[in-house]
C-alpha positions as CSV (number, residue, x, y, z in Angstrom):
1,M,0.1,-0.3,-0.3
2,I,1.7,3.2,-0.8
3,R,0.4,6.8,1.1
4,R,-0.1,9.8,-1.1
5,P,1.4,13.2,1.4
6,P,-1.5,15.7,1.3
7,R,-0.5,18.5,-1.1
8,S,-0.4,22.2,0.4
9,T,-2.9,25.0,-0.3
10,P,-2.2,27.9,-2.1
11,S,-2.0,31.2,0.5
12,N,-4.3,33.1,-2.4
13,S,-8.2,32.0,-4.2
14,S,-9.8,34.1,-6.5
15,A,-12.9,32.5,-6.3
16,A,-15.1,31.2,-3.4
17,S,-15.8,28.3,-5.7
18,D,-12.4,27.4,-6.5
19,V,-11.6,27.0,-2.7
20,Y,-13.9,24.4,-2.5
21,K,-13.5,22.2,-5.7
22,R,-9.3,22.5,-4.1
23,Q,-10.4,21.4,-1.0
24,E,-12.7,18.8,-2.4
25,T,-9.1,18.0,-4.3
26,E,-7.6,17.9,-1.6
27,K,-9.4,15.1,0.8
28,A,-10.1,12.9,-2.2
29,T,-6.3,12.7,-3.1
30,S,-5.1,12.8,1.4
31,D,-7.1,9.7,1.8
32,P,-4.5,6.4,1.0
33,T,-5.2,5.0,-1.8
34,L,-5.0,1.1,-2.5
35,M,-3.2,0.4,-5.7
36,Q,-1.7,-3.0,-7.2
37,V,1.6,-3.6,-7.5
38,N,2.8,-6.7,-9.9
39,L,5.9,-7.7,-10.5
40,V,6.6,-10.2,-13.9
41,P,10.2,-11.7,-13.9
42,L,11.4,-11.4,-17.9
43,T,12.6,-14.7,-18.6
44,G,11.1,-17.5,-21.0
45,N,9.1,-16.6,-23.7
46,I,8.1,-12.9,-23.2
47,P,4.3,-11.9,-24.0
48,A,4.3,-9.2,-27.5
49,H,2.3,-6.9,-24.9
50,T,5.1,-7.2,-22.7
51,A,7.7,-7.2,-25.2
52,S,6.2,-3.7,-26.6
53,I,5.8,-2.1,-23.0
54,I,9.7,-2.9,-22.6
55,N,10.3,-1.8,-25.6
56,E,8.3,2.0,-25.1
57,I,10.6,2.0,-22.1
58,T,14.2,4.3,-22.4
59,N,16.5,5.7,-20.1
60,D,15.3,8.8,-21.0
61,D,11.8,7.5,-19.9
62,P,11.8,5.1,-17.8
63,I,7.9,4.8,-16.7
64,F,5.4,3.9,-19.7
65,V,1.5,4.7,-19.0
66,E,-1.6,3.2,-20.6
67,K,-5.2,2.9,-20.1
68,P,-6.9,0.1,-20.4
69,D,-10.3,1.4,-19.7
70,E,-12.3,4.3,-18.7
71,D,-11.6,4.1,-14.6
72,T,-8.1,2.6,-14.4
73,I,-4.6,3.4,-15.5
74,K,-1.4,1.2,-15.4
75,G,2.3,2.2,-15.0
76,Y,5.7,-0.1,-16.0
77,S,8.5,0.3,-15.3
78,V,11.5,-2.4,-15.6
79,V,14.4,-3.2,-13.7
80,N,17.4,-4.3,-14.6
81,D,19.7,-6.9,-13.5
82,L,23.6,-6.6,-12.9
83,Y,24.3,-6.7,-16.3
84,G,22.6,-3.8,-18.1
85,N,19.5,-6.3,-18.7
86,P,15.8,-6.3,-17.9
87,A,14.8,-8.6,-15.2
88,I,11.8,-7.5,-14.3
89,L,8.4,-5.8,-14.8
90,V,6.9,-3.8,-12.1
91,T,3.3,-2.5,-12.6
92,V,1.4,-0.4,-11.5
93,K,-2.6,-0.4,-11.1
94,A,-4.6,2.5,-10.1
95,P,-7.9,4.1,-10.3
96,R,-8.1,7.4,-12.3
97,L,-9.6,9.7,-9.4
98,I,-7.4,12.6,-9.7
99,Y,-8.0,12.0,-14.1
100,G,-11.9,12.6,-13.0
101,M,-11.1,14.9,-11.1
102,G,-9.3,17.3,-13.6
103,E,-12.1,15.5,-16.0
104,K,-14.5,17.7,-14.0
105,M,-12.4,21.0,-13.1
106,V,-12.2,21.4,-17.2
107,N,-16.0,21.1,-16.9
108,Y,-16.5,23.3,-14.3
109,F,-14.3,25.9,-16.3
110,V,-16.2,25.5,-19.5
111,I,-19.4,26.0,-17.7
112,S,-18.2,29.1,-15.8
113,F,-16.7,30.1,-19.3
114,V,-19.6,29.7,-20.8
115,L,-21.8,31.6,-17.9
116,I,-19.4,34.4,-17.9
117,G,-19.7,34.8,-21.8
118,I,-23.5,35.1,-21.8
119,S,-23.2,37.8,-18.5
120,I,-20.9,39.5,-20.6
121,G,-23.5,39.4,-23.5
122,M,-26.6,40.1,-21.9
123,L,-24.4,43.3,-20.2
124,A,-22.9,44.7,-23.7
125,I,-26.7,44.1,-25.6
126,L,-28.1,46.6,-22.3
127,A,-25.1,49.0,-22.5
128,L,-26.0,49.0,-26.5
129,N,-29.4,49.3,-25.6
130,R,-28.7,52.4,-23.6
131,L,-25.8,53.5,-25.1
132,V,-27.3,53.8,-28.5
133,I,-30.6,51.9,-28.8
134,M,-32.3,54.3,-26.8
135,P,-30.6,57.7,-28.3
136,L,-31.7,57.1,-31.3
137,S,-35.2,55.9,-31.0
138,K,-35.5,59.1,-28.7
139,L,-33.7,60.8,-31.9
140,S,-35.8,59.2,-34.2
141,G,-38.7,59.7,-32.4
142,E,-38.3,63.6,-31.8
143,V,-37.4,64.4,-35.7
144,A,-40.5,62.3,-36.7
145,E,-42.2,64.5,-34.3
146,I,-41.4,67.5,-36.5
147,N,-43.4,69.9,-37.9
148,P,-44.4,73.2,-39.9
149,Q,-46.1,73.5,-36.4
150,T,-43.5,72.6,-34.0
151,I,-40.3,73.6,-35.6
152,N,-39.7,76.4,-33.9
153,E,-39.8,74.2,-30.7
154,T,-38.5,71.1,-31.1
155,S,-34.5,70.3,-29.8
156,V,-33.5,67.0,-30.7
157,A,-29.5,68.2,-29.1
158,I,-28.5,65.3,-27.1
159,P,-25.9,66.3,-24.7
160,G,-22.5,64.2,-24.9
161,D,-19.0,63.6,-27.2
162,D,-20.5,60.4,-28.8
163,E,-21.6,60.4,-32.9
164,I,-24.4,60.0,-31.6
165,A,-24.4,63.3,-30.2
166,R,-22.7,64.8,-33.0
167,L,-25.7,62.9,-35.1
168,S,-27.9,65.1,-32.9
169,Q,-26.6,68.8,-33.3
170,D,-25.8,67.9,-36.9
171,I,-29.6,67.5,-37.1
172,E,-30.3,70.5,-35.1
173,G,-28.3,72.6,-37.2
174,M,-30.5,71.7,-40.3
175,L,-33.8,72.7,-38.2
176,K,-32.1,76.0,-37.4
177,T,-31.4,76.6,-41.0
178,L,-35.2,75.1,-41.9
179,R,-35.9,77.1,-39.3
180,E,-34.4,80.2,-40.6
181,Y,-36.1,79.7,-44.2
182,Q,-38.9,79.2,-42.3
183,N,-38.7,82.7,-41.5
184,K,-37.4,84.4,-44.7
185,M,-40.8,82.5,-46.2
186,K,-43.0,83.8,-44.1
187,E,-41.5,87.4,-43.9
188,T,-41.8,87.0,-47.7
189,E,-45.4,86.5,-47.4
190,R,-45.7,89.0,-45.4
191,M,-43.6,91.4,-47.4
192,I,-45.9,90.4,-50.0
193,S,-49.0,91.5,-48.3
194,I,-47.2,94.8,-47.1
195,G,-46.6,95.2,-50.7
196,A,-49.8,95.0,-52.5
197,T,-50.8,97.5,-49.9
198,A,-48.0,99.9,-50.4
199,T,-48.5,99.7,-54.4
200,M,-52.8,100.5,-54.0
201,V,-52.4,103.3,-51.1
202,G,-49.4,104.8,-52.4
203,H,-51.3,105.3,-56.0
204,D,-53.7,106.4,-53.9
205,L,-51.9,108.7,-51.7
206,R,-49.4,110.2,-54.0
207,N,-51.4,112.3,-56.5
208,P,-53.5,114.0,-53.4
209,L,-49.2,114.6,-51.5
210,Q,-48.5,116.1,-54.9
211,V,-51.5,118.6,-55.0
212,V,-51.2,119.5,-51.2
213,V,-47.8,120.6,-52.2
214,M,-48.7,122.3,-54.7
215,L,-51.1,124.0,-53.0
216,T,-48.8,125.3,-50.3
217,D,-46.6,126.9,-52.5
218,L,-49.2,128.7,-54.0
219,I,-50.1,130.2,-50.2
220,K,-46.3,130.9,-50.1
221,K,-47.2,133.2,-52.9
222,K,-50.5,134.8,-51.7
223,I,-48.9,135.4,-48.3
224,N,-46.4,136.9,-49.2
225,R,-49.1,140.0,-50.8
226,L,-49.9,140.2,-47.4
227,S,-49.0,143.7,-45.6
228,D,-49.4,142.7,-41.8
229,D,-46.5,141.3,-40.6
230,E,-47.6,139.3,-38.0
231,Q,-50.5,137.9,-40.1
232,H,-48.1,137.1,-43.2
233,Q,-45.6,134.8,-40.9
234,E,-48.5,132.7,-38.7
235,I,-49.9,132.3,-42.2
236,E,-46.3,130.2,-43.7
237,R,-45.1,129.1,-40.2
238,L,-48.7,126.9,-40.5
239,N,-47.9,126.2,-44.4
240,N,-44.9,125.1,-44.3
241,R,-46.1,122.8,-41.0
242,I,-48.4,121.4,-43.9
243,K,-45.9,121.4,-46.2
244,E,-43.3,119.1,-43.9
245,Q,-45.5,116.9,-42.8
246,A,-47.0,116.1,-47.0
247,T,-43.0,115.8,-47.7
248,Y,-43.1,113.2,-44.8
249,M,-46.0,111.4,-46.2
250,N,-44.7,111.1,-49.7
251,K,-41.7,109.9,-47.8
252,I,-43.4,106.7,-46.4
253,V,-44.9,106.1,-49.7
254,S,-41.9,105.8,-51.0
255,D,-40.4,103.9,-48.6
256,L,-43.0,101.4,-49.0
257,Q,-42.6,101.5,-52.1
258,G,-39.2,101.0,-52.2
259,L,-39.8,97.8,-50.2
260,T,-41.7,95.9,-52.6
261,K,-40.4,97.2,-56.0
262,G,-36.8,96.2,-57.4
263,L,-34.0,98.6,-56.7
264,S,-32.5,99.4,-60.4
265,L,-29.6,101.5,-59.9
266,E,-28.3,103.9,-61.8
267,I,-24.3,103.7,-61.6
268,E,-21.8,106.4,-61.8
269,D,-18.6,107.6,-59.8
270,V,-19.0,109.0,-56.2
271,Y,-16.8,110.2,-54.3
272,L,-18.2,109.6,-50.5
273,V,-16.7,112.7,-49.1
274,D,-17.7,115.1,-50.6
275,M,-21.4,113.4,-50.0
276,V,-21.2,113.4,-46.2
277,E,-19.8,116.8,-46.4
278,D,-23.4,117.8,-48.0
279,I,-25.1,115.9,-45.7
280,L,-23.8,117.4,-42.7
281,E,-24.1,121.1,-44.8
282,S,-28.2,119.9,-45.2
283,V,-29.4,118.0,-42.1
284,Q,-29.4,120.1,-38.9
285,I,-27.3,119.5,-35.8
286,P,-27.9,120.9,-32.8
287,E,-25.8,123.0,-31.0
288,N,-25.1,120.4,-28.0
289,V,-23.7,117.7,-30.5
290,F,-20.3,118.0,-32.2
291,S,-19.5,116.4,-35.0
292,Q,-16.5,115.5,-36.9
293,V,-15.6,113.7,-39.6
294,Y,-12.1,111.3,-40.3
295,F,-11.4,109.6,-43.7
296,E,-8.1,107.9,-44.7
297,E,-5.9,110.4,-47.5
298,N,-6.2,108.3,-50.9
299,F,-9.5,107.5,-50.5
300,P,-11.0,105.9,-53.8
301,E,-14.6,106.6,-55.2
302,I,-16.3,103.6,-56.0
303,F,-19.3,102.9,-58.4
304,A,-22.1,103.5,-57.1
305,D,-26.1,104.7,-57.4
306,R,-25.7,108.6,-56.0
307,A,-28.9,108.8,-55.0
308,K,-29.5,105.7,-53.1
309,I,-25.7,105.8,-51.1
310,Q,-27.6,109.5,-50.3
311,R,-29.9,108.0,-48.9
312,V,-28.5,105.3,-46.7
313,L,-26.2,107.6,-45.5
314,T,-28.6,110.8,-44.7
315,N,-30.7,108.3,-42.8
316,L,-28.0,106.7,-40.8
317,I,-27.0,110.6,-39.6
318,I,-30.2,111.7,-39.0
319,N,-30.9,108.8,-37.2
320,A,-27.9,109.4,-35.2
321,I,-28.7,113.0,-34.2
322,Q,-32.1,111.8,-32.9
323,S,-31.1,109.2,-30.4
324,M,-28.5,111.9,-28.9
325,Q,-31.1,114.3,-27.2
326,T,-29.1,115.5,-24.4
327,G,-25.8,116.5,-26.9
328,G,-22.4,114.1,-27.6
329,E,-20.5,114.0,-30.7
330,L,-21.5,112.4,-34.2
331,V,-18.5,110.6,-36.4
332,V,-18.1,109.5,-39.6
333,R,-15.5,108.2,-41.1
334,G,-13.5,106.1,-43.5
335,H,-11.2,104.2,-45.1
336,K,-10.0,101.5,-47.4
337,D,-10.5,97.7,-46.7
338,G,-8.8,95.6,-48.9
339,K,-11.3,95.8,-52.7
340,K,-13.5,97.6,-49.7
341,V,-14.5,100.9,-48.6
342,C,-15.8,101.2,-45.1
343,I,-18.0,103.9,-43.5
344,S,-18.9,104.5,-39.9
345,V,-21.3,106.7,-39.0
346,I,-21.0,106.7,-34.7
347,D,-22.7,108.5,-31.9
348,T,-22.9,108.7,-28.3
349,G,-26.6,108.7,-27.4
350,C,-28.3,106.3,-25.4
351,G,-27.7,103.0,-27.9
352,I,-30.2,100.5,-28.9
353,T,-30.9,96.7,-26.0
354,K,-29.7,93.8,-26.8
355,T,-33.4,92.2,-27.7
356,N,-33.5,95.5,-29.9
357,L,-30.4,94.9,-31.6
358,D,-31.6,92.0,-33.7
359,K,-34.8,93.2,-34.8
360,I,-33.4,96.9,-36.4
361,F,-33.7,95.8,-39.6
362,D,-36.8,94.3,-40.2
363,P,-39.9,96.1,-41.5
364,L,-41.8,98.3,-40.1
365,F,-39.8,97.4,-36.9
366,T,-39.0,100.8,-34.8
367,T,-38.3,102.3,-30.8
368,K,-39.7,106.2,-32.6
369,A,-42.8,107.5,-31.3
370,K,-43.1,109.0,-35.0
371,G,-41.4,106.1,-36.7
372,T,-42.4,103.7,-39.9
373,G,-39.7,101.4,-39.2
374,L,-39.0,101.3,-43.3
375,G,-35.5,103.8,-43.0
376,L,-33.1,101.1,-41.9
377,T,-34.4,98.2,-44.1
378,V,-34.7,100.6,-46.7
379,C,-30.8,101.1,-46.5
380,K,-29.9,97.5,-46.0
381,R,-31.6,97.0,-49.4
382,I,-29.9,99.6,-50.6
383,V,-26.7,98.5,-49.4
384,E,-26.8,95.3,-50.3
385,A,-28.0,96.1,-54.2
386,H,-24.5,97.7,-54.5
387,S,-22.9,94.5,-52.9
388,G,-22.1,95.2,-50.2
389,E,-23.0,95.0,-46.4
390,I,-24.2,96.4,-43.1
391,F,-23.6,96.4,-39.7
392,V,-24.6,97.1,-36.1
393,K,-23.0,97.6,-32.8
394,S,-24.2,99.2,-30.2
395,H,-24.1,99.7,-25.6
396,Q,-27.0,101.0,-24.6
397,G,-26.7,103.7,-22.4
398,V,-22.7,104.5,-24.2
399,G,-23.3,105.1,-28.1
400,T,-23.6,102.8,-32.2
401,M,-22.1,102.4,-34.5
402,F,-23.1,101.3,-37.6
403,T,-20.8,100.2,-40.7
404,I,-20.8,100.2,-44.2
405,F,-18.8,98.0,-46.4
406,L,-19.0,98.8,-50.2
407,P,-17.2,97.2,-53.2
408,I,-14.4,99.7,-54.7
409,K,-14.9,99.4,-59.2
410,Q,-12.3,102.1,-59.5
411,E,-8.5,103.3,-58.7
412,P,-8.9,105.6,-55.9
413,K,-7.8,109.3,-56.3
414,S,-5.5,111.1,-55.1
415,F,-6.3,113.2,-52.5
416,E,-5.1,116.1,-52.9
417,D,-7.1,116.1,-56.7
418,K,-10.2,117.6,-54.2
419,T,-11.5,120.5,-53.6
420,E,-11.2,121.7,-49.9
421,T,-14.4,120.9,-47.9
422,G,-13.6,122.5,-44.5
423,I,-13.7,119.3,-42.6
424,D,-11.7,118.3,-40.1
425,Y,-10.2,115.2,-41.1
426,A,-8.1,114.6,-37.5
427,S,-6.6,111.3,-37.5
428,Y,-8.6,108.7,-35.8
429,H,-7.0,109.3,-32.3
430,E,-7.7,112.6,-32.2
431,H,-12.2,112.2,-31.0
432,I,-13.2,111.7,-27.6
433,L,-15.9,108.5,-28.4
434,P,-16.0,105.6,-26.4
435,S,-13.5,103.0,-26.5
436,C,-16.5,100.1,-27.1
437,L,-16.7,101.8,-30.4
């Protein structure tokens, strides 16, 4: 009988199941195991099976093992005589207990790996569902619910930095573009309605207005014949007010019709320095408003419609003056910017609120008690008709700056070739405007 010593137990265990199996194996292998040992003398005629076993035994591999059946195992070894010849064949037969335990361990590990794989697969499916399928389903549902009535209220942006979040951001950008086009279409429809009304009203009002203006001129001629100076002045004052109001009404009709009709430009050489001087001489500037003009030397001429560009600059300058009820500084400055000229009209008036700043070029939007909301809209149309751009920058309580960019179509003339304008062409840094403007 051979007693096998118990195996030492490893100090570290990775799982409770591994410890249990190891303890069962150690219990089974530590008990006494009975093994049958046979000694077969190798004399006389040796059976063929025994001879084949002896041939398998070498000095390098002195033990030969075979498995006669599923439950037992046999081991063979040879004892040589004094001359080194095989003398005795030692045969040991033992049950295959360790093999059975090993097979069970293999099955256990296989089942464990299968269960672990299934668990990992389920976790992967849950993660896929949570991270991919659910966001995609939500995104698909939100996109499906978009319609012309809800497009301005719908948002499909998903927070994050993965592909689905970026896809939702792209869709959100597309929706933003669609909102802009939808608003433009609504504005176009609105302008078509305004245009139809303006055409009808303008046609009906323009002729009576012209009659009113002609009558004021006729009244002026008649009151000049009156001898009473006091009565003469009073009637003349009333007559001038009537003419001013008729002129204002005519301007409203012109602005309305200008919104709906295509602009036809009469292009010619325009020198903006002279134009600004003429405008400042024609408008009424209060004594508490200090005006200055800054144009760089060799400021170029441009090809433009003189009347329409003058209308734009006049409108901007008048708006600037009206915004400075308690006085301030009016600055008109210009310089060349690459292939364009830049003209800025700056005031230190009340400024524009952030809410109104985005609407300032919208038709019929005004903050004035007596305003049509058409002036800046017409200015923007005229500038864009010249392939130019107009921008506004404002700080409430500080001031406002309108900037116009117009393309240059002609080489600039020398600054010295122009006649003296009487305007102070000082350098930019000599004015008192706030730094934010």
